[in-house]
XYZ file of C-alpha atoms in Angstrom:
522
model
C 48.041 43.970 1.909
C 49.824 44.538 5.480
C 53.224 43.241 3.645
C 52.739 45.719 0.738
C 52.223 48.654 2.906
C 55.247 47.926 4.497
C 57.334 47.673 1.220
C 55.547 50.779 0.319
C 57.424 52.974 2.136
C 60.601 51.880 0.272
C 59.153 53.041 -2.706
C 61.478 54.688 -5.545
C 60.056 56.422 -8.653
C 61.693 55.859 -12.036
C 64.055 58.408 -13.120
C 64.068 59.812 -16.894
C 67.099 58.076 -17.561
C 65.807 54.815 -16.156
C 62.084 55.369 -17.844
C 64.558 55.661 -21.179
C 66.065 52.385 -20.346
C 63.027 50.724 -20.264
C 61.592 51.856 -23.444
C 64.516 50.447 -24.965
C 64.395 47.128 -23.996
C 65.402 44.497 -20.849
C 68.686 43.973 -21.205
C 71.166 45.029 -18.765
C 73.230 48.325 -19.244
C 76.706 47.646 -17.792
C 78.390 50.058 -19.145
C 75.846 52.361 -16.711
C 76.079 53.011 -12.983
C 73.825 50.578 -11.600
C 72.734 50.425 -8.102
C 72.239 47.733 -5.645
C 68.871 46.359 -6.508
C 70.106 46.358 -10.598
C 72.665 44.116 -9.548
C 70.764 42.086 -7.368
C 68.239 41.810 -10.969
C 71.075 41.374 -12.966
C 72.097 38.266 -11.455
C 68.989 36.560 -13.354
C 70.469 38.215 -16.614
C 67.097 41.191 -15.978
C 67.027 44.571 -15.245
C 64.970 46.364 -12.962
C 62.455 48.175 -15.665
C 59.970 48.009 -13.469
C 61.361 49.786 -10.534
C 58.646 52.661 -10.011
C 57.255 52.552 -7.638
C 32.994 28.245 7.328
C 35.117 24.619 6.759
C 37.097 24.988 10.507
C 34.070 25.093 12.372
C 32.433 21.994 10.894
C 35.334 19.967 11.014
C 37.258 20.778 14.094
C 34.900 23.205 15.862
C 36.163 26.352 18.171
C 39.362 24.010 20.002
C 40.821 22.631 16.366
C 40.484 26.159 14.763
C 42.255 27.679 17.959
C 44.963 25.226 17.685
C 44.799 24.849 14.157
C 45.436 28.633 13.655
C 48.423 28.211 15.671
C 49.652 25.948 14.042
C 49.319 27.740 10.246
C 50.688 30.387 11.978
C 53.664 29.110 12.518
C 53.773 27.186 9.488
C 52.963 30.290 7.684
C 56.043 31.471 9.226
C 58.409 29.627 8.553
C 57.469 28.837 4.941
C 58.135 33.079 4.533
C 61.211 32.753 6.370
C 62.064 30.360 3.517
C 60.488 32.667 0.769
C 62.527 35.978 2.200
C 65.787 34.480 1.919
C 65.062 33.464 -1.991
C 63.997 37.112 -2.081
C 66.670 38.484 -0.006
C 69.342 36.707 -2.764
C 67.434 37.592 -5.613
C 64.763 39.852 -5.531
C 62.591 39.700 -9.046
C 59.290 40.150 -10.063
C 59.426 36.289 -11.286
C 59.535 35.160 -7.959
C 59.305 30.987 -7.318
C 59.688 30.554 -11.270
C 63.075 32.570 -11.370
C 64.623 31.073 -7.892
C 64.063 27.544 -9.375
C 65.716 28.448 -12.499
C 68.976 29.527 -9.659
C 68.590 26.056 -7.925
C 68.109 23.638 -10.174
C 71.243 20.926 -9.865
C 73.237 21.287 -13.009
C 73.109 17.942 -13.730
C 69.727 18.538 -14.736
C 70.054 21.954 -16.916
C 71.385 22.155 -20.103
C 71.913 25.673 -21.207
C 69.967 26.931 -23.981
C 71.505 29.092 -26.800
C 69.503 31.920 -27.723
C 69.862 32.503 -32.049
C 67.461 34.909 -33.898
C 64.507 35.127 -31.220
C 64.388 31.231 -30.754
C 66.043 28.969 -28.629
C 67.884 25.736 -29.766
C 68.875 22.561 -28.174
C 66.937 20.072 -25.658
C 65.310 21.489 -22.845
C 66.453 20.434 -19.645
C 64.458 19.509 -16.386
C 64.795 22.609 -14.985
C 63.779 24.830 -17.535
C 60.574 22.063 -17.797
C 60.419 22.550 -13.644
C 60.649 26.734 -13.842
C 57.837 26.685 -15.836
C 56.151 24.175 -14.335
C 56.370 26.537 -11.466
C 55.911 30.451 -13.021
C 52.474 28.581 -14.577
C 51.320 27.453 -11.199
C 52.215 31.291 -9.559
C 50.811 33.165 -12.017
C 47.655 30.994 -11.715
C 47.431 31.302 -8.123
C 47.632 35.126 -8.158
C 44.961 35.079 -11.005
C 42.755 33.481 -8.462
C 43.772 35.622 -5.528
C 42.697 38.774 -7.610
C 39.196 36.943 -8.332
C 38.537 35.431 -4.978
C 39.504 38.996 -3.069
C 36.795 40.649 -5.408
C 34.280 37.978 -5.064
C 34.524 38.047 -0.902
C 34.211 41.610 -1.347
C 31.448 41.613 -3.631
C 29.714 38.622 -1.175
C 30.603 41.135 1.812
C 28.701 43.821 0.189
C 25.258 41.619 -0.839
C 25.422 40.515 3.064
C 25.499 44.023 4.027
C 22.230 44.669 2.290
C 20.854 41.273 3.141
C 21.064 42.164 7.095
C 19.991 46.308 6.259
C 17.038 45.029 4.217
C 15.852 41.454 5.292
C 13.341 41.211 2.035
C 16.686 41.282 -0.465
C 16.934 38.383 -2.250
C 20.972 37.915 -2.784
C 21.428 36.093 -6.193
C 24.171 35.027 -8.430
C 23.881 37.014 -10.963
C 23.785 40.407 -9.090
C 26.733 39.092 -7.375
C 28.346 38.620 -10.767
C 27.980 42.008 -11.503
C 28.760 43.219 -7.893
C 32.651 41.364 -8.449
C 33.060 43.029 -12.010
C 32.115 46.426 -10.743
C 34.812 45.517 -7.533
C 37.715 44.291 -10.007
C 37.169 47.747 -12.177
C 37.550 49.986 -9.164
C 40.658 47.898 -8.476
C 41.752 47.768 -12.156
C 41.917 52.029 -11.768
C 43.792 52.009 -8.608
C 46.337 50.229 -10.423
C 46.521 52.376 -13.694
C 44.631 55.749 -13.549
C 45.885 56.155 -9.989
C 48.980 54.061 -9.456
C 51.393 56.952 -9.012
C 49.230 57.417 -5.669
C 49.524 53.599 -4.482
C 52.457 53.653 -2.489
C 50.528 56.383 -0.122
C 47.150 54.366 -0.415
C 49.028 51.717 0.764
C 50.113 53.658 3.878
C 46.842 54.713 4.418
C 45.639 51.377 3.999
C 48.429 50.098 6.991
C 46.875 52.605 9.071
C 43.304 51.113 8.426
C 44.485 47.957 8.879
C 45.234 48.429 12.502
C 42.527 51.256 13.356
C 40.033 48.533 11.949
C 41.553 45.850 14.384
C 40.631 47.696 17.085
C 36.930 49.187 15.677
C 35.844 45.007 15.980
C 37.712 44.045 18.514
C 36.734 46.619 21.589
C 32.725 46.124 20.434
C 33.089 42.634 20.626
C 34.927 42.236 23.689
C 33.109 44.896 26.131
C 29.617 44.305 24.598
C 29.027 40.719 23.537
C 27.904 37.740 26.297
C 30.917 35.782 26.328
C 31.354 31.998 26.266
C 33.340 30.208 29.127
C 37.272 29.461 28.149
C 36.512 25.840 28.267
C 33.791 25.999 25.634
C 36.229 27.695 23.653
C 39.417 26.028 24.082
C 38.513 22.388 24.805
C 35.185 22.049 22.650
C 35.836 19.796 19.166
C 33.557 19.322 16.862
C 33.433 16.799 13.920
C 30.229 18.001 12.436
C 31.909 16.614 8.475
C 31.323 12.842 9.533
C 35.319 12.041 9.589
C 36.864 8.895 11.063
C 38.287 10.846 14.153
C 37.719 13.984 16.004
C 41.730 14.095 15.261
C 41.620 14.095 11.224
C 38.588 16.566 11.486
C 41.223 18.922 12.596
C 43.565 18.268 10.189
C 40.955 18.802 7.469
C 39.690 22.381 9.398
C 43.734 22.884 8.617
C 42.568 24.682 5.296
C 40.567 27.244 6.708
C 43.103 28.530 8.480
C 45.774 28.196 6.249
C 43.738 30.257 3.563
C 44.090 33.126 6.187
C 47.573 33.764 5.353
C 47.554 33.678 1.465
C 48.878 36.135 -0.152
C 51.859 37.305 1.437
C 54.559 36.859 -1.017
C 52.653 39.585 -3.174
C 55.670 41.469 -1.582
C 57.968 39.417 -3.746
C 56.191 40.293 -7.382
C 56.765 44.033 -6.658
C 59.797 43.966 -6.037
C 61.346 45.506 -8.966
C 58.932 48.799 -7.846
C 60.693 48.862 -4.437
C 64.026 50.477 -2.827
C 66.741 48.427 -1.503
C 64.144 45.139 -2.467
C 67.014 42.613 -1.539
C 66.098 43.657 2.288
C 63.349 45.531 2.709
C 61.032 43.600 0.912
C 61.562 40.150 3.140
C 61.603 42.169 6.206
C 58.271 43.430 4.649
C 56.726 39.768 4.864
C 58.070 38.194 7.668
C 56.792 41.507 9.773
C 53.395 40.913 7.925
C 52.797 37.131 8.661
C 53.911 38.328 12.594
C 51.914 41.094 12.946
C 48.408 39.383 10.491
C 49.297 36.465 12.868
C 49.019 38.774 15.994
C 45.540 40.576 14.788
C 43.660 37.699 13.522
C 43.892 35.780 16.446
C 42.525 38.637 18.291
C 39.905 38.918 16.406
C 39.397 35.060 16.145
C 39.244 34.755 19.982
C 36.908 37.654 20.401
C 34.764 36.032 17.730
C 35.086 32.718 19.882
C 33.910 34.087 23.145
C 31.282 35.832 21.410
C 27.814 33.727 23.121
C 25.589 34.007 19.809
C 22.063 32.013 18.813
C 24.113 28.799 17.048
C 20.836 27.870 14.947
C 20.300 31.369 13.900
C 23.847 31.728 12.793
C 24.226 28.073 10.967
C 21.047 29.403 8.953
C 22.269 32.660 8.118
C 23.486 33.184 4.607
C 25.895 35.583 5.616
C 27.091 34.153 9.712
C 29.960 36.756 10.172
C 27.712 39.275 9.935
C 25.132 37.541 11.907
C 27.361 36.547 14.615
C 28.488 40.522 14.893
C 24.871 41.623 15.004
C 24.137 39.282 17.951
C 27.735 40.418 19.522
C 27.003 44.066 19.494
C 23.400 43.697 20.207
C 22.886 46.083 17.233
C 22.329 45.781 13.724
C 23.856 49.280 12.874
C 27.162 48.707 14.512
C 27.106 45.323 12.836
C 26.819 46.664 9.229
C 29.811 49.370 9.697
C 32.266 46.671 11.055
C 31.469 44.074 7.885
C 31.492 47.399 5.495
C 35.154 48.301 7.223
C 35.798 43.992 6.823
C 34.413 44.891 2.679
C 37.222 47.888 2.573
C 40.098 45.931 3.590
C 39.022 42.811 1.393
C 38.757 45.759 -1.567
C 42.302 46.908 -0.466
C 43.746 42.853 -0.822
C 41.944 42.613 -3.996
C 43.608 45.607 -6.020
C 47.071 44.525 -4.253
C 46.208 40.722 -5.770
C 46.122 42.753 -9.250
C 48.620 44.264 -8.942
C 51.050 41.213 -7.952
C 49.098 39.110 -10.583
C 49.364 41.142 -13.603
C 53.590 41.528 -12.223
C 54.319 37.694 -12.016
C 52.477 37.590 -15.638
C 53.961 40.628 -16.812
C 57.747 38.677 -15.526
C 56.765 35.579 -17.037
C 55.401 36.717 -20.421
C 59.365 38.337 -20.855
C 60.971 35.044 -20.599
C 58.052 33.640 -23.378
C 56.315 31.209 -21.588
C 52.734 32.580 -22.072
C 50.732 32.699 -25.331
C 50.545 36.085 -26.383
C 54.172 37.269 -24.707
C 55.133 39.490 -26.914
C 52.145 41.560 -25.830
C 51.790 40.507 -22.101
C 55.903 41.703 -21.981
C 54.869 45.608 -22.774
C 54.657 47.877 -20.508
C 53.344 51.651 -20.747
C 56.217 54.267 -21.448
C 54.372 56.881 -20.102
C 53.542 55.277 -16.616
C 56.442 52.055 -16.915
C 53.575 49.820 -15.771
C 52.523 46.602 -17.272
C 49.061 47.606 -18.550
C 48.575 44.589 -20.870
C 49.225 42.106 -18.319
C 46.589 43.894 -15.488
C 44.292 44.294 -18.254
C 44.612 40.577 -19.291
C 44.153 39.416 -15.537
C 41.091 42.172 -15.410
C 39.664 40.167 -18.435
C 40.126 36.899 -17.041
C 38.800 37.332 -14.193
C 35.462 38.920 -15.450
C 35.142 35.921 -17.338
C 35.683 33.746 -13.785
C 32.620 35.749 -12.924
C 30.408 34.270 -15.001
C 30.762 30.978 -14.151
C 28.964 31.972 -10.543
C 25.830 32.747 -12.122
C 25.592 29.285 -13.236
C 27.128 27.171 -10.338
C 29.034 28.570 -7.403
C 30.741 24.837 -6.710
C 32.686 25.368 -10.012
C 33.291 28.733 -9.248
C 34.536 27.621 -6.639
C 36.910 24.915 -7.809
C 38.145 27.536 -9.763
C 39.143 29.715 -7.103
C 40.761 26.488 -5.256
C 44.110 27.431 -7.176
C 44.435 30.005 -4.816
C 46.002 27.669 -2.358
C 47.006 24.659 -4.279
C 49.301 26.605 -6.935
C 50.972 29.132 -4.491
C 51.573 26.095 -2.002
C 52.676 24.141 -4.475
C 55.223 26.439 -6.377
C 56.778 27.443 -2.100
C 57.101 23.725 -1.478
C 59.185 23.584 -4.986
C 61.486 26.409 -4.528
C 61.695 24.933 -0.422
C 62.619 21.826 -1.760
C 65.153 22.978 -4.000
C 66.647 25.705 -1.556
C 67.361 22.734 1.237
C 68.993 20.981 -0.993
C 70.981 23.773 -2.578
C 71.769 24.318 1.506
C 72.585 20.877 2.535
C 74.907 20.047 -0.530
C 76.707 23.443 0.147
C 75.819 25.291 -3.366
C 73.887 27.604 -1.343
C 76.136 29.497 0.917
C 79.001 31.875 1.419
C 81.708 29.746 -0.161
C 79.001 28.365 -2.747
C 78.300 29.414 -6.256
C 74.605 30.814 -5.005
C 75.108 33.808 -2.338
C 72.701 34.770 -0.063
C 71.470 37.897 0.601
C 71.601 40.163 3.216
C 68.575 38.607 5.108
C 69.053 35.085 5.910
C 68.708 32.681 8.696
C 71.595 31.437 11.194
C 73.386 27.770 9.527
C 71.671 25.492 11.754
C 68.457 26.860 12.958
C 68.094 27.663 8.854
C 67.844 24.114 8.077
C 65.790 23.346 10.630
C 63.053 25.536 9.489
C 63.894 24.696 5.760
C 62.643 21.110 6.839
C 59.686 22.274 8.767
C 58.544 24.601 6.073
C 58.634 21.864 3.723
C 57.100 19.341 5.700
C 54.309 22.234 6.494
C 53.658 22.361 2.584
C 53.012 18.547 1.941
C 50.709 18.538 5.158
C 48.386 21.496 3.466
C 48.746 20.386 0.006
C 47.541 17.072 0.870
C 44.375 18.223 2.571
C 43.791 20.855 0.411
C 42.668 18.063 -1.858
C 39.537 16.713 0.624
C 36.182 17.736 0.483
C 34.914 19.261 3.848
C 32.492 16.583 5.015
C 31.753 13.091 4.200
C 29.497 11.617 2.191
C 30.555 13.187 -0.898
C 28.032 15.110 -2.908
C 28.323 16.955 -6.114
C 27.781 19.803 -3.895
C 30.472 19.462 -1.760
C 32.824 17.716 -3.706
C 36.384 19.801 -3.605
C 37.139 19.364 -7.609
C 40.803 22.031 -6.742
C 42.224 18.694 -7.831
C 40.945 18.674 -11.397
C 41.793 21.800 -11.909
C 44.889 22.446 -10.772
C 45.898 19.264 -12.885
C 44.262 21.361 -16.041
C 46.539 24.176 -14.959
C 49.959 21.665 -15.200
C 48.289 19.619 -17.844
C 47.428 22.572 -20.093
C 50.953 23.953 -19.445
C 52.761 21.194 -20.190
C 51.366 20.471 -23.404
C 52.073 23.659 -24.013
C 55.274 23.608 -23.042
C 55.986 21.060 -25.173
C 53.936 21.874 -27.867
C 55.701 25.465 -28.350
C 57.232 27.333 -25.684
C 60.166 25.183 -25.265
C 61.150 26.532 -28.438
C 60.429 30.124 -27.533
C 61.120 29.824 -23.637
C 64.340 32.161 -22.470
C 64.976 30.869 -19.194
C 66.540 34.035 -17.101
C 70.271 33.691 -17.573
C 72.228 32.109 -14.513
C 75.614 33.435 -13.180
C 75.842 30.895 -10.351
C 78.940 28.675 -11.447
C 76.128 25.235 -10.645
């Protein structure tokens, strides 16, 4: 949310003339004066008609999820450093789909000629690879918007479990907790979207006031712990091999943190001067998130709490800030300001979600496009795609009441599809940058915001080598032996997700699918 605040302030309503241009259609109007971010849009053959506006701890223990925040950290870093210059060069609401499109080799594209609504010819790797990739983002932010409602709606059952020790939190009232979260969400983005941009502000200014509202409590009234219990005690309570690959398996905790942050990057035909402002937006957000969480980590860290007491609670943050404060009062307003900001990321998750489908649906490559593609004349927001992710998502819901391990699973896509479609566009970008297509004398330009020659490479290959690292534990259960309880199934389904979408693929959009238009010269 800390990235979309930021972008925020770069907001720029639609004009009349603009609003009139959208109406019509998505083509671009050359024969118009267009400004700077048109022509950044137009480069994908679009135009801007948007433009409006616990696993650390058990494996790894208090030393790995020090060090292994660190290290996400950084990771997280550089990966966005990656993602901003794709952004910076062409700033869409298609994101990773749209930027594989640009850098997929020409050896493996053939062009596809666009007759009567339907495309002919063979379909190229490329076009199979872009939407490969716009199915795994547009899953991953379908998640995101479910699993930022459902920690909210957890937040707010642990709230009354610590006000009223007798409550009996169960799945179903949680169900119903998440669906009455989503709606609130669902009319920030529609009934009051024309106030976002300044919610968003507001919601900056929370961000950091609520830093600070945990952080001093913590610090000046909780026992502390010694710095060596913190920083040299390792725990491998999840039975691996080594204390060593318990860390690396507490890896996904961490980088979990940090999802989220290219939400920047599907609003970007909503913000002013996107090809800068909006990677400046994200690389300041990663810094500054970076910055606060480990604050707040540390504090939690040093906090000297009742370990049993904790372990057995069903909600331990909350526990863990009762014991720190030495008050149950002060406890409940810091998780209720935690439930706010998790409300906040969860109607920002909608909003990106229901703009990568919205992106994706114009090019055909969802059932139902023709619908998913409208968007409302009156407000020039795509209310068919945030009430489709709305919809989906309340069904998500219901699978809790039954088991929360497939819920769950579900909500795995979170990290494996966003991970998954950075490390493609990474892959693809370093190559582009290596071979020379991606460069000042190359057919692919970049943007204003880019990275030094050199150093850019160098953190090309690190993000890339960050992304395999993640995506390969992301896979592992958190302990060992493997139950049906604690089996991670994210594998299953994420291969549904790229299963299902390439039989469908095949099956029909390939003959439907209008990959954006490329003027690169590859």
């Amino acid at each position: 949310m800390l990235e979309s605040a930021i972008e925020m302030n770069n907001y720029e309503p639609q004009t009349s003339k603009q609003r009139s241009m959208t109406a019509c259609g998505d083509g671009v109007n050359h024969t118009a004066r267009m400004d700077k971010d048109a022509l950044d849009l137009a480069k994908l053959g679009k135009a801007a008609v948007l433009k409006v506006s616990e696993a650390p701890q058990l494996s790894g223990g208090p030393g790995g999820l020090i060090y292994g925040f660190l290290f996400c950290w950084l990771g997280t870093l550089s990966v966005f450093m990656v993602i901003s210059e794709l952004s910076s060069m062409y700033p869409t609401a298609g994101g990773q789909y749209h930027w594989v499109c640009v850098l997929a080799p020409k050896s493996h594209r053939k062009f596809l000629s666009y007759i009567t609504g339907r495309l002919k010819g063979k379909v190229g790797l490329s076009h199979s690879l872009t939407a490969e990739t716009g199915w795994l983002t547009t899953a991953g932010w379908i998640a995101a918007s479910a699993i930022t409602g459902f920690i909210t709606s957890s937040l707010i059952q642990g709230i009354a479990a610590e006000a009223h020790p007798d409550y009996n939190a169960t799945g179903w009232q949680g169900t119903f907790i998440f669906w009455a979260v989503l709606t609130a969400a669902v009319v920030v983005n529609t009934v009051l979207s024309g106030l976002l941009p300044y919610l968003e502000i507001l919601i900056l200014i929370f961000h950091i006031l609520g830093f600070f509202a945990i952080l001093i409590p913590l610090v000046y009234l909780a026992p502390h712990n010694s710095a060596s219990e913190v920083f040299t005690t390792f725990v491998n309570d999840g039975g691996w091999y080594t204390g060593a690959f318990a860390v690396i398996i507490g890896l996904n905790g961490n980088a979990g943190a940090f999802i989220g942050t290219d939400g920047a990057v599907h609003m970007s035909e909503e913000v002013k001067d996107a090809a800068i402002n909006v990677s400046r937006s994200m690389v300041a957000s990663v810094v500054i998130n970076g910055v606060l969480a480990l604050g707040i980590l540390l504090a939690v860290l040093f906090t000297q709490v009742d370990i049993d007491s904790v372990a057995n609670a069903p909600y331990p943050f909350i526990t863990i800030l009762a014991q720190g404060c030495q008050s149950t009062s002060a406890a409940l307003i810091m998780a209720s300001l935690v439930a706010m900001l998790q409300f906040c990321a969860c109607v920002g998750s909608v909003a990106s979600a229901s703009r990568i489908m919205w992106s994706f649906a114009q090019d055909k490559a969802l059932p139902f496009s023709s619908k998913l593609s409208r968007i409302s004349r009156r407000t020039t927001i795509p209310l068919t795609a945030i009430f489709t992710v709305f919809t989906i998502d309340l069904l998500l819901g219901l699978i809790n009441i039954g088991s929360t391990t497939v819920f769950d699973a579900f909500m795995s896509l979170l990290l494996e599809s966003l991970f998954l479609s950075y490390m493609v566009v990474a892959v693809l970008l370093l190559i582009g940058r290596v071979s020379g297509k991606v460069g000042t004398n190359g057919p692919v330009q970049w943007g204003p915001w880019r990275l030094p020659s050199a150093f850019g490479i160098v953190n090309n290959v690190f993000a890339i080598a960050y992304l395999v690292v993640i995506c390969f534990i992301s896979f592992w259960p958190t302990e060992l032996p493997v139950t049906p309880d604690n089996m991670n199934f994210s594998v299953l389904v994420t291969s549904f997700v790229v299963l299902f979408s390439t039989i469908y693929y095949f099956a029909w959009a390939r003959r439907v699918f209008n990959a954006p238009e490329i003027k690169t010269g590859f």
